[in-house]
């Protein structure tokens, strides 16, 4: 397709969007797109500037929660997610969330992901790609958050419904399903968070190894205990936002990790030479990003490269295009596992950089390793889900 018939949003689900992105980087690195009604930041310089700006917000100033979610359980959770909010109070909460994720036991997460993958494959028949891409990562994070004995599976099902409310295209049925899911996720995670809070922040320091002693034991795991401890360091005492962001641990895992697993499998099907699965996954994060774009909304005037974004206007930040900007990554269109010091925008930058990258990489590496060991096969030319920002193959 030509640049006149494709928008950066439509490109996400093309078999190969990268020639289109390369033209954006070369010809329109920061420009207004009439079809989208939004500014588009495509090269590394523009993406850095946008993500680092203090006047650009993750939500419209006048609509911090989507109108269709206002007053619902899903809206309450949405409005407290650090990825969906800005401001000084959010910065402290973001620090707590990032602090907890920084101490997540990624080695154990990988062990669990491998175990759950083997269990899914033991049933025989066709490879259950949907379960491996979406269900396994969500279950692992649920276990890390202290949900075991079947509650991990229930949480994985519920988060699939909750994330339906996040796209701008969500309809009434999606929002209703998300609200039902939000209520159930609060019921599942609330007691675990309460137990962590009752134990006190000092208990988190030694909590990490406990859950390793027996999956299914129901013991409080370090992830929520560390969240309590990090919140205490930030002077935060309200458990409500912590509970919402415990749900956020699951929601951020869902599409992003599924896309990372799926795109790594597609890279292998296309002949990627990668004896080191972990190195391949880390390069796929850059080369075929699971999250291709994000949005920002101008709360004040923003100027870049001689162009000014007026208050109230939107910006589409094409992370996947910036990942392949030759100004920051030499030979950017070559898949090169083991690439030295890559510049990667997939997980964002600045105040809203996602702290979950090590966990996502660990989960994807474990699932793909088990599939390679089992002798899986898939297609090199899949279709892609009709999503606006996540690139997830249909396998």
Coordinates of C-alpha atoms in Angstrom, one line a residue:
X1 CA 0.0 0.0 0.0
X2 CA 1.1 3.6 -0.6
X3 CA 1.5 6.3 2.0
X4 CA -1.7 7.9 0.7
X5 CA -3.8 4.9 1.6
X6 CA -2.3 3.9 4.9
X7 CA -2.3 5.6 8.3
X8 CA 0.2 4.8 11.1
X9 CA -2.7 3.1 12.9
X10 CA -3.7 0.9 10.0
X11 CA 0.0 0.0 9.5
X12 CA 0.1 -1.9 12.8
X13 CA -1.8 -4.8 11.3
X14 CA 0.0 -4.9 7.9
X15 CA 2.0 -8.0 7.1
X16 CA 5.1 -5.7 7.0
X17 CA 4.5 -2.1 8.2
X18 CA 8.2 -1.2 8.3
X19 CA 8.7 0.2 4.8
X20 CA 5.8 2.6 5.6
X21 CA 7.5 3.5 9.0
X22 CA 10.8 4.0 7.2
X23 CA 9.2 6.5 4.9
X24 CA 7.7 8.4 7.8
X25 CA 11.1 8.6 9.5
X26 CA 12.8 9.8 6.4
X27 CA 10.1 12.1 5.0
X28 CA 7.7 13.1 7.8
X29 CA 9.4 12.6 11.1
X30 CA 7.1 15.0 12.9
X31 CA 4.0 16.1 11.0
X32 CA 0.3 16.5 11.2
X33 CA -1.8 13.7 9.7
X34 CA -5.0 14.9 8.3
X35 CA -6.6 11.4 8.1
X36 CA -5.9 10.8 11.8
X37 CA -6.5 14.4 12.9
X38 CA -3.4 14.1 15.0
X39 CA 0.3 14.9 15.0
X40 CA 2.6 11.9 14.3
X41 CA 6.0 11.6 15.9
X42 CA 8.0 9.0 14.0
X43 CA 11.8 9.4 14.3
X44 CA 13.8 9.0 17.4
X45 CA 14.3 12.7 18.0
X46 CA 10.6 13.4 17.8
X47 CA 9.6 10.4 19.9
X48 CA 12.1 11.4 22.6
X49 CA 10.9 15.0 22.7
X50 CA 7.3 14.0 22.9
X51 CA 7.7 11.4 25.6
X52 CA 9.9 13.7 27.6
X53 CA 7.6 16.7 27.5
X54 CA 5.9 18.0 30.6
X55 CA 3.0 19.6 28.7
X56 CA 1.9 16.4 27.0
X57 CA -0.4 14.0 28.9
X58 CA -1.4 10.4 28.5
X59 CA -5.1 11.4 28.7
X60 CA -7.1 14.4 27.5
X61 CA -7.1 17.0 30.3
X62 CA -10.9 17.3 30.2
X63 CA -11.4 13.5 30.1
X64 CA -9.0 11.7 32.5
X65 CA -11.3 8.6 32.3
X66 CA -13.2 7.7 29.1
X67 CA -16.7 9.0 29.3
X68 CA -18.2 5.5 28.9
X69 CA -16.3 4.2 31.9
X70 CA -17.0 7.1 34.3
X71 CA -18.8 5.9 37.4
X72 CA -18.0 2.2 36.8
X73 CA -15.7 -0.2 38.6
X74 CA -13.5 -0.3 35.5
X75 CA -13.4 3.4 35.4
X76 CA -12.3 3.6 39.0
X77 CA -9.4 1.3 38.2
X78 CA -8.6 3.0 35.0
X79 CA -8.4 6.4 36.7
X80 CA -5.8 5.2 39.2
X81 CA -3.5 3.3 36.8
X82 CA -0.2 5.1 36.7
X83 CA 0.1 4.5 33.0
X84 CA -3.1 6.4 32.5
X85 CA -2.5 9.4 34.7
X86 CA 0.0 12.3 35.2
X87 CA 0.9 14.7 38.0
X88 CA 2.9 14.9 41.2
X89 CA 0.8 12.4 43.1
X90 CA 1.0 9.9 40.2
X91 CA 4.8 10.3 40.2
X92 CA 5.0 9.0 43.7
X93 CA 2.6 6.1 42.9
X94 CA 4.6 5.4 39.7
X95 CA 7.7 5.2 41.9
X96 CA 6.1 2.6 44.1
X97 CA 4.9 0.6 41.1
X98 CA 8.3 0.7 39.4
X99 CA 10.0 -0.1 42.7
X100 CA 7.9 -3.2 43.1
X101 CA 8.4 -4.4 39.5
X102 CA 12.2 -3.8 39.8
X103 CA 12.3 -6.5 42.5
X104 CA 10.0 -9.0 40.8
X105 CA 11.5 -12.5 40.7
X106 CA 12.0 -12.8 37.0
X107 CA 13.9 -16.1 37.4
X108 CA 10.9 -17.7 39.2
X109 CA 8.5 -16.0 36.7
X110 CA 10.4 -17.8 33.9
X111 CA 10.2 -21.1 35.7
X112 CA 6.5 -20.8 36.1
X113 CA 6.0 -19.8 32.5
X114 CA 8.0 -22.8 31.4
X115 CA 5.9 -25.1 33.7
X116 CA 2.6 -23.7 32.5
X117 CA 3.7 -23.9 28.9
X118 CA 4.6 -27.6 29.3
X119 CA 1.3 -28.3 30.9
X120 CA -0.6 -26.6 28.0
X121 CA 1.4 -28.7 25.5
X122 CA 0.9 -32.0 27.3
X123 CA -2.7 -32.1 26.1
X124 CA -1.5 -32.9 22.6
X125 CA -3.2 -31.8 19.5
X126 CA -2.7 -28.4 18.0
X127 CA -0.5 -26.0 19.8
X128 CA -2.7 -23.7 22.0
X129 CA -1.1 -20.5 20.9
X130 CA -3.8 -18.3 22.5
X131 CA -3.3 -19.9 25.9
X132 CA 0.5 -19.6 25.6
X133 CA 0.5 -16.0 24.4
X134 CA -2.1 -14.6 26.7
X135 CA -3.1 -17.0 29.4
X136 CA 0.4 -18.2 30.5
X137 CA 1.9 -14.7 31.1
X138 CA -1.2 -13.5 32.9
X139 CA -1.3 -16.6 35.1
X140 CA 2.4 -16.1 36.0
X141 CA 1.9 -12.5 37.1
X142 CA -1.2 -13.6 39.1
X143 CA 0.9 -16.1 40.9
X144 CA 3.6 -13.5 41.5
X145 CA 0.8 -11.4 43.0
X146 CA -0.2 -14.2 45.4
X147 CA -3.1 -15.8 43.5
X148 CA -2.8 -19.6 43.5
X149 CA -5.0 -22.7 43.7
X150 CA -7.0 -21.8 40.6
X151 CA -7.3 -18.1 41.4
X152 CA -4.5 -17.5 38.9
X153 CA -6.5 -19.0 36.1
X154 CA -9.6 -17.0 37.1
X155 CA -7.5 -13.8 37.2
X156 CA -6.1 -14.5 33.7
X157 CA -9.7 -14.9 32.4
X158 CA -10.8 -11.7 34.1
X159 CA -8.0 -9.6 32.9
X160 CA -8.9 -10.6 29.3
X161 CA -12.3 -9.0 29.9
X162 CA -10.8 -5.9 31.7
X163 CA -8.5 -4.9 28.9
X164 CA -11.5 -4.7 26.6
X165 CA -12.3 -1.3 28.1
X166 CA -8.9 0.3 27.2
X167 CA -9.1 0.8 23.4
X168 CA -10.8 4.0 22.3
X169 CA -13.1 1.7 20.2
X170 CA -14.5 -0.1 23.2
X171 CA -18.3 -0.4 23.1
X172 CA -21.0 -0.8 25.8
X173 CA -20.6 -4.6 26.0
X174 CA -16.8 -4.2 26.3
X175 CA -17.2 -1.7 29.1
X176 CA -19.7 -3.8 30.9
X177 CA -17.5 -6.9 30.7
X178 CA -14.6 -4.8 32.0
X179 CA -16.5 -3.5 35.0
X180 CA -17.6 -7.0 36.0
X181 CA -14.0 -8.1 35.6
X182 CA -12.7 -5.2 37.7
X183 CA -15.0 -6.1 40.6
X184 CA -13.8 -9.7 40.5
X185 CA -10.1 -8.8 40.2
X186 CA -10.5 -6.5 43.3
X187 CA -12.1 -9.4 45.1
X188 CA -9.2 -11.7 44.2
X189 CA -6.3 -9.3 44.8
X190 CA -7.7 -7.2 47.6
X191 CA -7.2 -9.8 50.4
X192 CA -3.7 -10.5 49.2
X193 CA -2.9 -6.8 49.3
X194 CA -4.6 -6.4 52.7
X195 CA -2.4 -9.3 54.1
X196 CA 0.7 -7.7 52.7
X197 CA -0.2 -4.4 54.3
X198 CA -1.1 -6.0 57.6
X199 CA 2.3 -7.8 57.7
X200 CA 4.0 -4.4 57.4
X201 CA 6.4 -3.0 54.9
X202 CA 9.3 -4.5 56.7
X203 CA 8.0 -8.0 55.9
X204 CA 8.6 -7.5 52.2
X205 CA 12.4 -7.7 52.5
X206 CA 12.3 -11.4 53.2
X207 CA 9.1 -12.4 51.3
X208 CA 10.6 -13.2 47.9
X209 CA 11.7 -16.8 48.5
X210 CA 8.6 -17.9 50.3
X211 CA 6.3 -18.6 47.3
X212 CA 9.1 -20.6 45.6
X213 CA 8.7 -23.3 48.3
X214 CA 5.4 -24.4 46.9
X215 CA 3.3 -23.0 44.1
X216 CA -0.3 -23.2 45.3
X217 CA 0.6 -22.5 49.0
X218 CA -1.4 -19.3 49.0
X219 CA 1.4 -17.4 50.7
X220 CA 1.8 -13.7 50.0
X221 CA 4.3 -13.2 47.3
X222 CA 6.9 -10.5 47.1
X223 CA 5.2 -8.6 44.2
X224 CA 2.4 -7.1 46.4
X225 CA 4.6 -7.1 49.5
X226 CA 7.1 -5.1 47.6
X227 CA 4.4 -2.8 46.3
X228 CA 3.4 -2.1 50.0
X229 CA 7.0 -1.5 50.9
X230 CA 7.7 0.8 48.0
X231 CA 4.5 2.7 48.7
X232 CA 5.6 3.2 52.3
X233 CA 8.9 4.7 51.1
X234 CA 6.9 7.1 49.0
X235 CA 4.6 8.1 51.9
X236 CA 1.5 6.5 50.4
X237 CA -1.0 5.0 52.7
X238 CA -4.2 4.6 50.6
X239 CA -4.5 1.0 49.4
X240 CA -7.1 1.8 46.7
X241 CA -4.6 3.0 44.1
X242 CA -2.3 0.2 45.0
X243 CA -5.0 -2.3 44.4
X244 CA -5.8 -0.7 41.0
X245 CA -2.2 -0.9 40.0
X246 CA -2.0 -4.5 41.2
X247 CA -4.7 -5.1 38.5
X248 CA -2.4 -3.0 36.3
X249 CA 0.4 -5.5 36.6
X250 CA -1.9 -8.0 34.9
X251 CA -3.3 -5.7 32.3
X252 CA 0.1 -4.4 31.2
X253 CA 1.3 -8.0 30.8
X254 CA -1.6 -9.1 28.6
X255 CA -1.3 -7.7 25.1
X256 CA 2.3 -6.6 25.3
X257 CA 3.7 -10.0 26.3
X258 CA 1.3 -11.8 23.9
X259 CA 2.7 -9.7 21.1
X260 CA 6.3 -10.3 22.1
X261 CA 5.8 -14.1 22.2
X262 CA 3.9 -14.1 18.9
X263 CA 6.3 -11.9 17.1
X264 CA 9.3 -13.9 18.3
X265 CA 7.7 -17.1 17.0
X266 CA 7.1 -15.3 13.6
X267 CA 10.8 -14.3 13.5
X268 CA 11.8 -17.9 14.0
X269 CA 9.4 -19.0 11.3
X270 CA 11.0 -16.5 9.0
X271 CA 14.4 -18.1 9.6
X272 CA 15.9 -16.0 12.4
X273 CA 19.3 -17.4 13.4
X274 CA 19.1 -17.3 17.1
X275 CA 20.5 -20.1 19.3
X276 CA 20.1 -17.8 22.3
X277 CA 16.3 -17.4 22.7
X278 CA 16.7 -14.6 25.3
X279 CA 18.8 -12.5 22.9
X280 CA 16.3 -13.1 20.1
X281 CA 13.4 -11.9 22.3
X282 CA 15.3 -8.8 23.4
X283 CA 15.9 -7.9 19.7
X284 CA 12.3 -8.6 18.7
X285 CA 11.3 -6.0 21.3
X286 CA 13.0 -3.5 19.0
X287 CA 12.7 -5.0 15.6
X288 CA 9.0 -6.0 15.6
X289 CA 7.6 -4.2 18.6
X290 CA 4.5 -5.7 20.3
X291 CA 3.3 -2.2 21.2
X292 CA 3.8 -0.1 18.1
X293 CA 2.4 3.3 19.1
X294 CA 1.0 5.3 22.0
X295 CA -0.8 8.6 22.3
X296 CA -0.3 11.9 24.0
X297 CA -2.6 14.9 24.5
X298 CA -1.4 18.5 24.6
X299 CA -2.2 20.4 27.9
X300 CA -0.1 23.3 26.6
X301 CA 1.7 24.3 23.5
X302 CA 4.5 22.0 22.4
X303 CA 7.0 22.8 19.8
X304 CA 9.4 20.5 18.0
X305 CA 11.4 20.9 14.8
X306 CA 9.7 24.2 14.0
X307 CA 6.2 22.9 14.4
X308 CA 3.8 23.7 17.2
X309 CA 1.2 21.4 18.7
X310 CA -1.7 23.5 20.1
X311 CA -3.4 22.8 23.4
X312 CA -6.1 20.1 23.0
X313 CA -4.5 18.5 20.0
X314 CA -3.5 14.8 19.9
X315 CA -0.1 13.2 19.1
X316 CA 0.4 9.6 17.9
X317 CA 3.9 8.4 19.0
X318 CA 5.1 5.7 16.6
X319 CA 7.5 3.7 18.8
X320 CA 8.1 1.0 16.3
X321 CA 9.2 3.6 13.7
X322 CA 11.7 5.2 16.1
X323 CA 13.1 1.8 17.0
X324 CA 14.2 1.5 13.4
X325 CA 15.5 5.0 13.0
X326 CA 19.1 4.6 11.5
X327 CA 20.1 7.7 13.5
X328 CA 20.0 5.7 16.7
X329 CA 20.3 2.0 15.6
X330 CA 22.7 1.2 12.8
X331 CA 21.4 -1.2 10.1
X332 CA 18.0 -1.0 11.8
X333 CA 16.0 -3.3 9.6
X334 CA 18.3 -6.3 10.2
X335 CA 17.2 -8.6 13.0
X336 CA 20.4 -8.9 15.0
X337 CA 20.1 -10.9 18.3
X338 CA 22.9 -9.7 20.6
X339 CA 22.8 -6.1 19.1
X340 CA 25.1 -3.9 21.2
X341 CA 23.5 -1.1 23.1
X342 CA 20.3 -0.8 21.1
X343 CA 18.0 2.2 21.5
X344 CA 14.5 0.9 22.2
X345 CA 11.3 2.9 22.6
X346 CA 8.9 0.0 22.8
X347 CA 8.5 0.4 26.6
X348 CA 8.3 4.2 26.4
X349 CA 10.7 6.7 27.9
X350 CA 10.9 9.3 30.6
X351 CA 8.1 9.5 33.2
X352 CA 5.9 6.9 31.6
X353 CA 8.6 4.3 30.7
X354 CA 7.1 0.9 31.5
X355 CA 9.1 -0.8 34.3
X356 CA 7.9 -4.3 33.2
X357 CA 10.4 -4.9 30.4
X358 CA 12.6 -7.5 32.3
X359 CA 9.5 -9.4 33.4
X360 CA 8.0 -9.4 29.9
X361 CA 11.3 -10.6 28.4
X362 CA 11.6 -13.4 31.0
X363 CA 8.1 -14.6 30.3
X364 CA 8.4 -14.5 26.5
X365 CA 11.8 -16.2 26.6
X366 CA 10.5 -19.1 28.8
X367 CA 7.4 -19.7 26.6
X368 CA 9.3 -19.6 23.3
X369 CA 12.1 -21.8 24.7
X370 CA 9.6 -24.5 25.6
X371 CA 8.0 -24.3 22.2
X372 CA 11.3 -24.6 20.5
X373 CA 12.2 -27.6 22.6
X374 CA 8.8 -29.2 21.7
X375 CA 9.5 -28.7 18.0
X376 CA 6.6 -26.3 17.4
X377 CA 5.9 -24.8 14.0
X378 CA 3.9 -21.8 12.8
X379 CA 3.5 -19.6 9.8
X380 CA 5.9 -16.9 8.7
X381 CA 3.1 -14.9 7.2
X382 CA 0.3 -14.6 9.7
X383 CA -2.6 -12.3 9.9
X384 CA -2.6 -9.7 12.7
X385 CA -5.3 -8.7 15.1
X386 CA -7.2 -5.6 14.2
X387 CA -5.8 -3.5 17.0
X388 CA -4.8 0.2 16.9
X389 CA -1.5 0.0 18.8
X390 CA -0.6 -3.7 19.6
X391 CA 1.0 -5.9 16.9
X392 CA -0.2 -9.4 17.8
X393 CA -0.2 -12.2 15.2
X394 CA -3.0 -14.7 14.8
X395 CA -1.2 -18.1 15.1

